[in-house]
Amino acid sequence: MKSVAIIGAGITGLTAAFYLKRKGVPVTVYEASDRVGGAIQSVRQNGYLAEFGPNTILETSPKISQLIKDLGLQSRRLAPSPQAKARYVVRYKRLIAVPSALGIFFSPLLSAKGKRALLREPFVPARRDGKEETVAEFVVRRLSREFLDQMVDALVAGIYAGDPYKLSIQQALPRLAALEEKYGSLIKGQFLGARERKRTGEVAKDRAPKFSFDEGLQVLPDTIAKTLGDSVRLNSRIDSLTQKNNSWVLDSFSASPAEHAAVIYAGTAHRLATLRLDALLPLSLKPFSEIRHPPVASVVLGFRREDVAHPCKGFGVLIPKIEGFKILGTIFSSSLFPNRAPAGHLTLTTYVGGERNPGHASLLPDQLVALVCEDLRQLLGVRGKPTFQHCAFYPKAIPQYNVGFGKYKELMNDLEKLAPGLFLAGHYRDGVSLSDSIVSGMNVAERVAASLNR
Ligand SMILES: Cc1cc2nc3c(=O)[nH]c(=O)nc-3n(C[C@H](O)[C@H](O)[C@H](O)COP(=O)(O)OP(=O)(O)OC[C@H]3O[C@@H](n4cnc5c(N)ncnc54)[C@H](O)[C@@H]3O)c2cc1C
């Protein structure tokens, strides 16, 4: 039986391996580090449950619940507490709840001028010349500079730790670009597109239900890895791929070469650039090193409840650059899910760095905690010392789908066409969220299975 190698035991690689194995295809997963999960990392310590990487999965597609069901994880899935619905954005140094749809017209988040610009949006002519635009250009053209500075800047800090003046609207927020293309307006598209989403079962990211598990997101990769048993090889960084007749030979410093009928690369774009590819191909992997990956630090802090003035009832707060804070935003982790903090305490998870302040991400842990505490003091009225602290540093956190990213996607398409049996999947190609990565893993498993049956 033809075997498949999967490079990377993040959620993409594990999902692909799980579904291939269910189809009876022998798989081996090679993971460079000593653990499974990639960016996902949940740690329980001193009564706190800290998520160093992602905090929640968005159920944007029926495929997400399919995976949970296939793994028998429904009983361990946790929905956020109903009180955690509120999301905040900072304006004039204060937290303001983001209103639902029409509520924006009664909210202090936008000025009267900003609200008038919203009313005009359905009448702004759609741009149909196919030219790629930055997120900033798109939002200013259709809405207003104020909407960009106040709302969208905070949003892209939350998703990409990115810069709206660099991110491509077509690549980074394709749903918004598609609304203009299809309906001529974002606001009209919101209403008219609802029917189509209902038909396909897809849910917009801003409306998708969020969830985690009783012991954090790590439950998901750990459960998949258990089903794969010793097919998962940790501490096995693949350094080179050699094409040999109808198969691929994988080489690593830590293990003897192994031959497989097909290979799924589910690693990162910056590591892909360093992979030695020995095949007769008229292309190089080096350009993938040009994709920007700004550094991000995640700082998980515990506090006594009485040491935080703000009720912190909600999902969390995003901070636009114009507000002048050093942090990008904070998730109210212990309001979201139970058992994230000991009784009488709360957990706050704050992100620092990104394209906005890359230098801050690499500060020493004590400096990071001091920087975060200073901003949280002003924003949430935090006092005293944290009762728990942990900093995690992601030197290359999230690939930026900036203007020009399309040429890397074309290179990925060419690579798959010219190197039969080599497949590319994951956050560096199919969308940066966990749900995108899960769907990417499921789809690549289908593609590989179909190619083996040919
Ligand atoms: C700080 C942070 C917060 C985030 N928050 C959220 C969130 O709340 N919600 C959300 O939906 N998404 C979030 N994301 C994004 C989400 O975590 C990623 O989209 C997702 O984890 C990507 O999964 P992946 O398997 O594609 O890649 P990764 O998780 O990066 O896994 C890739 C794996 O491949 C391995 N690898 C690479 N090269 C090789 C090689 N040559 N040989 C062997 N192994 C190799 C790596 O060691 C790694 O384990 C966040 C990301 C970060 C960094």
Tab-separated table of C-alpha atoms in Angstrom, residues 60-435:
chain	number	residue	atom	x	y	z
A	60	THR	CA	-16.864	28.630	10.032
A	61	SER	CA	-17.553	25.389	8.180
A	62	PRO	CA	-19.488	22.162	8.890
A	63	LYS	CA	-16.111	20.416	8.412
A	64	ILE	CA	-14.955	21.698	11.821
A	65	SER	CA	-17.776	19.971	13.722
A	66	GLN	CA	-17.256	16.897	11.529
A	67	LEU	CA	-13.670	16.594	12.797
A	68	ILE	CA	-14.777	17.007	16.430
A	69	LYS	CA	-17.444	14.319	15.903
A	70	ASP	CA	-15.054	11.942	14.112
A	71	LEU	CA	-12.643	12.270	17.054
A	72	GLY	CA	-15.423	11.664	19.620
A	73	LEU	CA	-14.627	15.008	21.265
A	74	GLN	CA	-18.161	16.466	21.461
A	75	SER	CA	-18.408	15.969	25.234
A	76	ARG	CA	-15.098	17.821	25.808
A	77	ARG	CA	-16.007	20.777	23.605
A	78	LEU	CA	-16.733	24.016	25.486
A	79	ALA	CA	-18.851	26.893	24.210
A	80	PRO	CA	-17.895	30.323	25.578
A	81	SER	CA	-19.914	31.492	28.533
A	82	PRO	CA	-22.960	33.554	27.373
A	83	GLN	CA	-21.569	36.541	29.312
A	84	ALA	CA	-18.482	36.470	27.044
A	85	LYS	CA	-20.313	37.751	23.961
A	86	ALA	CA	-19.230	41.375	24.343
A	87	ARG	CA	-16.155	42.482	22.404
A	88	TYR	CA	-14.492	45.763	23.124
A	89	VAL	CA	-12.494	48.248	21.087
A	90	VAL	CA	-10.600	51.116	22.713
A	91	ARG	CA	-11.577	54.674	21.861
A	92	TYR	CA	-10.335	57.746	23.716
A	93	LYS	CA	-8.434	55.307	26.046
A	94	ARG	CA	-11.700	53.633	27.152
A	95	LEU	CA	-13.170	50.222	26.367
A	96	ILE	CA	-16.315	50.509	24.242
A	97	ALA	CA	-18.487	47.485	23.445
A	98	VAL	CA	-18.697	46.746	19.712
A	99	PRO	CA	-22.410	46.953	18.887
A	100	SER	CA	-24.252	44.477	16.703
A	101	ALA	CA	-25.096	45.648	13.130
A	102	LEU	CA	-27.327	48.757	13.332
A	103	GLY	CA	-26.218	49.544	16.877
A	104	ILE	CA	-23.097	51.160	15.410
A	105	PHE	CA	-25.245	54.231	14.617
A	106	PHE	CA	-25.878	54.744	18.337
A	107	SER	CA	-22.354	53.901	19.488
A	108	PRO	CA	-19.597	56.337	20.506
A	109	LEU	CA	-17.145	54.188	18.496
A	110	LEU	CA	-17.701	56.379	15.425
A	111	SER	CA	-18.234	60.118	15.091
A	112	ALA	CA	-21.296	61.542	13.310
A	113	LYS	CA	-19.112	61.950	10.203
A	114	GLY	CA	-18.003	58.307	10.431
A	115	LYS	CA	-21.639	57.195	10.718
A	116	ARG	CA	-22.641	59.246	7.650
A	117	ALA	CA	-19.840	57.533	5.702
A	118	LEU	CA	-21.382	54.166	6.632
A	119	LEU	CA	-24.760	55.279	5.260
A	120	ARG	CA	-23.084	56.294	1.976
A	121	GLU	CA	-21.273	52.952	1.492
A	122	PRO	CA	-24.025	51.209	-0.557
A	123	PHE	CA	-23.777	54.059	-3.095
A	124	VAL	CA	-19.974	54.036	-3.501
A	125	PRO	CA	-19.290	52.585	-6.973
A	126	ALA	CA	-17.611	49.175	-6.949
A	127	ARG	CA	-14.109	49.018	-8.317
A	128	ARG	CA	-13.949	46.419	-11.063
A	129	ASP	CA	-10.501	46.918	-12.620
A	130	GLY	CA	-9.063	43.874	-10.791
A	131	LYS	CA	-6.215	45.914	-9.285
A	132	GLU	CA	-4.915	44.616	-5.969
A	133	GLU	CA	-5.453	47.052	-3.080
A	134	THR	CA	-4.234	47.240	0.500
A	135	VAL	CA	-6.817	46.784	3.231
A	136	ALA	CA	-6.321	50.474	4.085
A	137	GLU	CA	-6.965	51.676	0.503
A	138	PHE	CA	-10.094	49.527	0.255
A	139	VAL	CA	-11.577	50.644	3.578
A	140	VAL	CA	-10.874	54.342	3.006
A	141	ARG	CA	-12.362	54.140	-0.514
A	142	ARG	CA	-15.568	52.356	0.574
A	143	LEU	CA	-16.006	53.641	4.138
A	144	SER	CA	-13.745	56.205	5.759
A	145	ARG	CA	-10.330	56.856	7.227
A	146	GLU	CA	-12.003	56.898	10.616
A	147	PHE	CA	-13.442	53.399	10.113
A	148	LEU	CA	-9.969	52.199	9.110
A	149	ASP	CA	-8.188	53.778	12.075
A	150	GLN	CA	-10.817	52.879	14.647
A	151	MET	CA	-12.202	49.486	13.630
A	152	VAL	CA	-10.246	47.762	10.862
A	153	ASP	CA	-6.790	48.520	12.248
A	154	ALA	CA	-7.829	46.838	15.517
A	155	LEU	CA	-9.345	43.895	13.625
A	156	VAL	CA	-6.231	43.155	11.546
A	157	ALA	CA	-4.075	43.462	14.666
A	158	GLY	CA	-6.308	40.744	16.179
A	159	ILE	CA	-6.216	38.378	13.200
A	160	TYR	CA	-2.807	38.939	11.581
A	161	ALA	CA	-0.874	41.097	14.060
A	162	GLY	CA	-0.609	42.885	10.721
A	163	ASP	CA	-0.524	46.310	9.079
A	164	PRO	CA	-3.596	47.377	7.050
A	165	TYR	CA	-1.301	49.508	4.868
A	166	LYS	CA	0.521	46.316	3.753
A	167	LEU	CA	-2.112	43.555	3.885
A	168	SER	CA	-3.916	42.829	0.621
A	169	ILE	CA	-7.722	43.064	0.773
A	170	GLN	CA	-8.025	40.293	-1.841
A	171	GLN	CA	-5.650	37.921	-0.017
A	172	ALA	CA	-6.084	38.815	3.662
A	173	LEU	CA	-9.821	39.604	3.848
A	174	PRO	CA	-11.109	37.919	0.680
A	175	ARG	CA	-14.707	37.811	1.912
A	176	LEU	CA	-14.871	41.619	2.023
A	177	ALA	CA	-13.318	41.919	-1.447
A	178	ALA	CA	-15.842	39.333	-2.733
A	179	LEU	CA	-18.799	41.263	-1.252
A	180	GLU	CA	-17.833	44.328	-3.281
A	181	GLU	CA	-17.266	42.274	-6.412
A	182	LYS	CA	-20.536	40.351	-6.149
A	183	TYR	CA	-22.985	42.807	-4.581
A	184	GLY	CA	-21.271	46.148	-5.280
A	185	SER	CA	-21.353	47.003	-1.567
A	186	LEU	CA	-20.257	45.539	1.778
A	187	ILE	CA	-23.469	46.508	3.530
A	188	LYS	CA	-25.755	45.179	0.766
A	189	GLY	CA	-23.616	42.043	0.611
A	190	GLN	CA	-23.989	41.437	4.353
A	191	PHE	CA	-27.748	41.063	3.893
A	192	LEU	CA	-27.905	39.502	0.416
A	193	GLY	CA	-25.020	37.069	1.065
A	194	ALA	CA	-26.730	35.585	4.139
A	195	ARG	CA	-29.002	33.400	1.969
A	196	GLU	CA	-26.049	31.919	0.080
A	197	ARG	CA	-24.079	31.196	3.258
A	198	LYS	CA	-27.149	29.404	4.645
A	199	ARG	CA	-27.193	27.178	1.545
A	200	THR	CA	-23.498	26.214	1.755
A	201	GLY	CA	-23.404	25.898	5.560
A	202	GLU	CA	-20.441	28.319	5.651
A	203	VAL	CA	-20.533	30.934	8.419
A	204	ALA	CA	-18.873	34.374	8.258
A	205	LYS	CA	-15.932	34.668	10.687
A	206	ASP	CA	-17.545	37.533	12.612
A	207	ARG	CA	-20.637	35.386	13.274
A	208	ALA	CA	-19.138	31.920	13.597
A	209	PRO	CA	-19.536	30.201	16.987
A	210	LYS	CA	-16.263	29.935	18.913
A	211	PHE	CA	-15.206	27.018	21.047
A	212	SER	CA	-12.393	25.323	22.927
A	213	PHE	CA	-12.097	22.185	25.072
A	214	ASP	CA	-12.143	21.439	28.806
A	215	GLU	CA	-8.322	21.348	28.945
A	216	GLY	CA	-7.740	23.933	26.218
A	217	LEU	CA	-7.102	23.668	22.490
A	218	GLN	CA	-4.198	21.240	23.003
A	219	VAL	CA	-6.874	18.539	23.485
A	220	LEU	CA	-7.395	18.563	19.705
A	221	PRO	CA	-3.839	17.805	18.482
A	222	ASP	CA	-3.229	15.443	21.429
A	223	THR	CA	-6.356	13.428	20.594
A	224	ILE	CA	-5.456	13.184	16.902
A	225	ALA	CA	-1.866	12.211	17.752
A	226	LYS	CA	-3.190	9.405	19.992
A	227	THR	CA	-5.154	7.921	17.084
A	228	LEU	CA	-1.957	7.993	14.987
A	229	GLY	CA	0.222	6.259	17.618
A	230	ASP	CA	3.836	5.716	16.609
A	231	SER	CA	3.172	7.055	13.105
A	232	VAL	CA	4.046	10.452	14.619
A	233	ARG	CA	7.819	10.981	14.738
A	234	LEU	CA	8.829	13.885	16.983
A	235	ASN	CA	12.272	15.583	16.834
A	236	SER	CA	12.350	14.709	13.109
A	237	ARG	CA	12.984	17.821	11.069
A	238	ILE	CA	12.919	17.057	7.368
A	239	ASP	CA	15.783	18.816	5.614
A	240	SER	CA	15.530	17.531	2.077
A	241	LEU	CA	13.109	15.968	-0.366
A	242	THR	CA	14.381	13.966	-3.325
A	243	GLN	CA	12.149	12.936	-6.188
A	244	LYS	CA	12.818	9.330	-7.246
A	245	ASN	CA	10.784	7.811	-10.093
A	246	ASN	CA	7.261	7.702	-8.633
A	247	SER	CA	8.173	8.405	-5.038
A	248	TRP	CA	9.814	10.886	-2.666
A	249	VAL	CA	12.742	10.281	-0.316
A	250	LEU	CA	12.724	12.335	2.892
A	251	ASP	CA	15.948	13.048	4.687
A	252	SER	CA	16.565	14.369	8.167
A	253	PHE	CA	19.631	14.573	10.421
A	254	SER	CA	17.883	12.531	13.090
A	255	ALA	CA	16.576	9.568	11.107
A	256	SER	CA	17.467	7.348	8.185
A	257	PRO	CA	16.018	8.315	4.781
A	258	ALA	CA	12.438	7.193	4.190
A	259	GLU	CA	10.584	6.706	0.919
A	260	HIS	CA	6.907	7.588	0.427
A	261	ALA	CA	4.542	7.708	-2.536
A	262	ALA	CA	3.396	11.244	-1.645
A	263	VAL	CA	4.390	14.075	0.683
A	264	ILE	CA	2.223	16.739	2.299
A	265	TYR	CA	4.195	19.778	3.419
A	266	ALA	CA	2.184	21.164	6.386
A	267	GLY	CA	4.978	23.215	7.947
A	268	THR	CA	5.615	26.942	7.690
A	269	ALA	CA	6.486	29.079	4.663
A	270	HIS	CA	9.813	30.237	6.147
A	271	ARG	CA	10.911	26.613	6.740
A	272	LEU	CA	9.708	25.659	3.240
A	273	ALA	CA	12.189	28.202	1.870
A	274	THR	CA	15.083	26.310	3.506
A	275	LEU	CA	14.026	22.813	2.417
A	276	ARG	CA	16.435	21.207	-0.091
A	277	LEU	CA	14.333	20.025	-2.983
A	278	ASP	CA	16.171	17.613	-5.230
A	279	ALA	CA	13.943	17.379	-8.265
A	280	LEU	CA	14.188	18.431	-11.872
A	281	LEU	CA	12.225	21.631	-11.384
A	282	PRO	CA	12.634	24.999	-13.066
A	283	LEU	CA	11.775	26.810	-9.820
A	284	SER	CA	13.272	27.604	-6.440
A	285	LEU	CA	11.732	27.553	-2.946
A	286	LYS	CA	13.834	30.566	-1.848
A	287	PRO	CA	11.154	33.209	-2.590
A	288	PHE	CA	9.046	31.823	0.290
A	289	SER	CA	11.597	33.390	2.667
A	290	GLU	CA	10.335	36.822	1.495
A	291	ILE	CA	6.910	36.294	3.125
A	292	ARG	CA	6.808	38.483	6.198
A	293	HIS	CA	6.232	36.832	9.586
A	294	PRO	CA	6.367	39.534	12.299
A	295	PRO	CA	7.214	38.335	15.816
A	296	VAL	CA	4.503	38.137	18.481
A	297	ALA	CA	4.739	37.518	22.218
A	298	SER	CA	1.772	36.201	24.140
A	299	VAL	CA	1.698	37.154	27.799
A	300	VAL	CA	-0.661	35.193	30.044
A	301	LEU	CA	-1.232	36.863	33.414
A	302	GLY	CA	-3.325	35.867	36.426
A	303	PHE	CA	-4.715	38.469	38.867
A	304	ARG	CA	-6.818	38.468	41.992
A	305	ARG	CA	-10.363	39.468	40.985
A	306	GLU	CA	-10.290	42.446	43.375
A	307	ASP	CA	-7.111	43.739	41.696
A	308	VAL	CA	-8.895	44.355	38.362
A	309	ALA	CA	-11.394	47.225	38.293
A	310	HIS	CA	-13.023	46.331	34.936
A	311	PRO	CA	-15.539	43.435	35.138
A	312	CYS	CA	-13.766	41.781	32.129
A	313	LYS	CA	-17.051	40.164	31.134
A	314	GLY	CA	-16.641	39.539	27.446
A	315	PHE	CA	-14.328	38.055	24.837
A	316	GLY	CA	-11.669	40.720	25.141
A	317	VAL	CA	-10.460	44.038	23.816
A	318	LEU	CA	-8.693	45.099	20.608
A	319	ILE	CA	-6.679	48.276	20.469
A	320	PRO	CA	-6.280	50.460	17.376
A	321	LYS	CA	-2.834	51.938	16.786
A	322	ILE	CA	-4.080	55.540	17.083
A	323	GLU	CA	-4.825	54.957	20.777
A	324	GLY	CA	-1.068	54.794	21.456
A	325	PHE	CA	-0.914	51.681	23.647
A	326	LYS	CA	1.939	49.191	23.342
A	327	ILE	CA	-0.180	46.026	23.440
A	328	LEU	CA	-2.283	44.795	20.498
A	329	GLY	CA	-5.152	43.424	22.537
A	330	THR	CA	-6.191	41.227	25.446
A	331	ILE	CA	-8.453	38.190	25.705
A	332	PHE	CA	-10.467	37.820	28.917
A	333	SER	CA	-9.591	34.116	28.954
A	334	SER	CA	-11.221	33.153	32.250
A	335	SER	CA	-14.503	34.894	31.302
A	336	LEU	CA	-14.590	32.903	28.087
A	337	PHE	CA	-14.333	29.398	29.504
A	338	PRO	CA	-14.587	27.841	32.989
A	339	ASN	CA	-11.536	26.479	34.848
A	340	ARG	CA	-9.033	28.904	33.325
A	341	ALA	CA	-8.193	30.476	36.715
A	342	PRO	CA	-8.447	29.486	40.415
A	343	ALA	CA	-11.507	30.741	42.351
A	344	GLY	CA	-11.409	34.497	42.948
A	345	HIS	CA	-8.854	35.053	40.154
A	346	LEU	CA	-8.898	35.830	36.446
A	347	THR	CA	-6.656	35.146	33.473
A	348	LEU	CA	-5.851	37.764	30.835
A	349	THR	CA	-3.985	36.821	27.638
A	350	THR	CA	-2.292	39.757	25.918
A	351	TYR	CA	-0.502	39.916	22.559
A	352	VAL	CA	2.486	42.186	21.983
A	353	GLY	CA	4.550	42.964	18.872
A	354	GLY	CA	3.302	42.203	15.372
A	355	GLU	CA	3.898	44.620	12.492
A	356	ARG	CA	2.974	47.518	14.796
A	357	ASN	CA	5.732	47.073	17.392
A	358	PRO	CA	7.934	44.127	16.317
A	359	GLY	CA	10.729	45.084	18.745
A	360	HIS	CA	8.474	44.725	21.792
A	361	ALA	CA	7.839	41.023	21.178
A	362	SER	CA	11.433	40.044	21.934
A	363	LEU	CA	11.699	41.881	25.274
A	364	LEU	CA	12.780	39.800	28.264
A	365	PRO	CA	9.856	38.201	30.148
A	366	ASP	CA	9.998	40.630	33.100
A	367	GLN	CA	10.102	43.630	30.734
A	368	LEU	CA	7.170	42.209	28.770
A	369	VAL	CA	5.108	41.671	31.918
A	370	ALA	CA	5.859	45.242	33.054
A	371	LEU	CA	4.876	46.654	29.639
A	372	VAL	CA	1.619	44.671	29.611
A	373	CYS	CA	0.768	45.556	33.238
A	374	GLU	CA	1.250	49.262	32.507
A	375	ASP	CA	-1.226	49.178	29.588
A	376	LEU	CA	-3.692	46.978	31.524
A	377	ARG	CA	-3.485	49.402	34.456
A	378	GLN	CA	-4.718	52.226	32.210
A	379	LEU	CA	-7.256	50.142	30.311
A	380	LEU	CA	-8.704	47.752	32.902
A	381	GLY	CA	-7.639	49.327	36.187
A	382	VAL	CA	-5.279	46.446	37.037
A	383	ARG	CA	-3.409	46.852	40.341
A	384	GLY	CA	-0.754	44.905	42.154
A	385	LYS	CA	1.410	42.052	40.991
A	386	PRO	CA	0.155	39.207	38.830
A	387	THR	CA	-0.448	35.941	40.676
A	388	PHE	CA	0.587	33.983	37.556
A	389	GLN	CA	2.694	34.899	34.555
A	390	HIS	CA	3.966	33.200	31.447
A	391	CYS	CA	5.384	34.665	28.247
A	392	ALA	CA	5.651	32.768	24.966
A	393	PHE	CA	7.656	34.182	22.061
A	394	TYR	CA	6.762	33.427	18.442
A	395	PRO	CA	9.704	34.822	16.416
A	396	LYS	CA	7.835	34.172	13.158
A	397	ALA	CA	4.212	34.155	14.234
A	398	ILE	CA	1.745	34.634	11.381
A	399	PRO	CA	2.417	34.858	7.614
A	400	GLN	CA	1.314	38.229	6.284
A	401	TYR	CA	-0.946	38.026	3.251
A	402	ASN	CA	0.402	41.381	2.034
A	403	VAL	CA	-0.025	42.951	-1.399
A	404	GLY	CA	1.906	40.685	-3.770
A	405	PHE	CA	1.182	37.512	-1.755
A	406	GLY	CA	-0.574	36.129	-4.852
A	407	LYS	CA	2.796	35.433	-6.489
A	408	TYR	CA	3.706	33.024	-3.665
A	409	LYS	CA	0.352	31.282	-4.086
A	410	GLU	CA	1.092	30.924	-7.807
A	411	LEU	CA	4.495	29.483	-6.943
A	412	MET	CA	2.769	26.956	-4.651
A	413	ASN	CA	0.366	26.004	-7.459
A	414	ASP	CA	3.299	25.625	-9.905
A	415	LEU	CA	5.254	23.544	-7.422
A	416	GLU	CA	2.369	21.090	-6.998
A	417	LYS	CA	1.904	20.881	-10.781
A	418	LEU	CA	5.601	20.330	-11.543
A	419	ALA	CA	6.348	17.983	-8.643
A	420	PRO	CA	3.662	15.280	-8.751
A	421	GLY	CA	3.150	13.687	-5.350
A	422	LEU	CA	4.152	16.834	-3.419
A	423	PHE	CA	1.227	18.658	-1.782
A	424	LEU	CA	1.195	21.945	0.133
A	425	ALA	CA	-1.329	22.762	2.858
A	426	GLY	CA	-1.825	24.897	5.929
A	427	HIS	CA	-1.965	28.422	7.260
A	428	TYR	CA	0.696	29.741	4.832
A	429	ARG	CA	-1.547	28.893	1.879
A	430	ASP	CA	-5.229	28.473	2.769
A	431	GLY	CA	-5.945	31.130	5.441
A	432	VAL	CA	-4.287	31.902	8.770
A	433	SER	CA	-6.950	30.753	11.258
A	434	LEU	CA	-7.254	27.368	12.948
A	435	SER	CA	-10.509	26.668	11.143
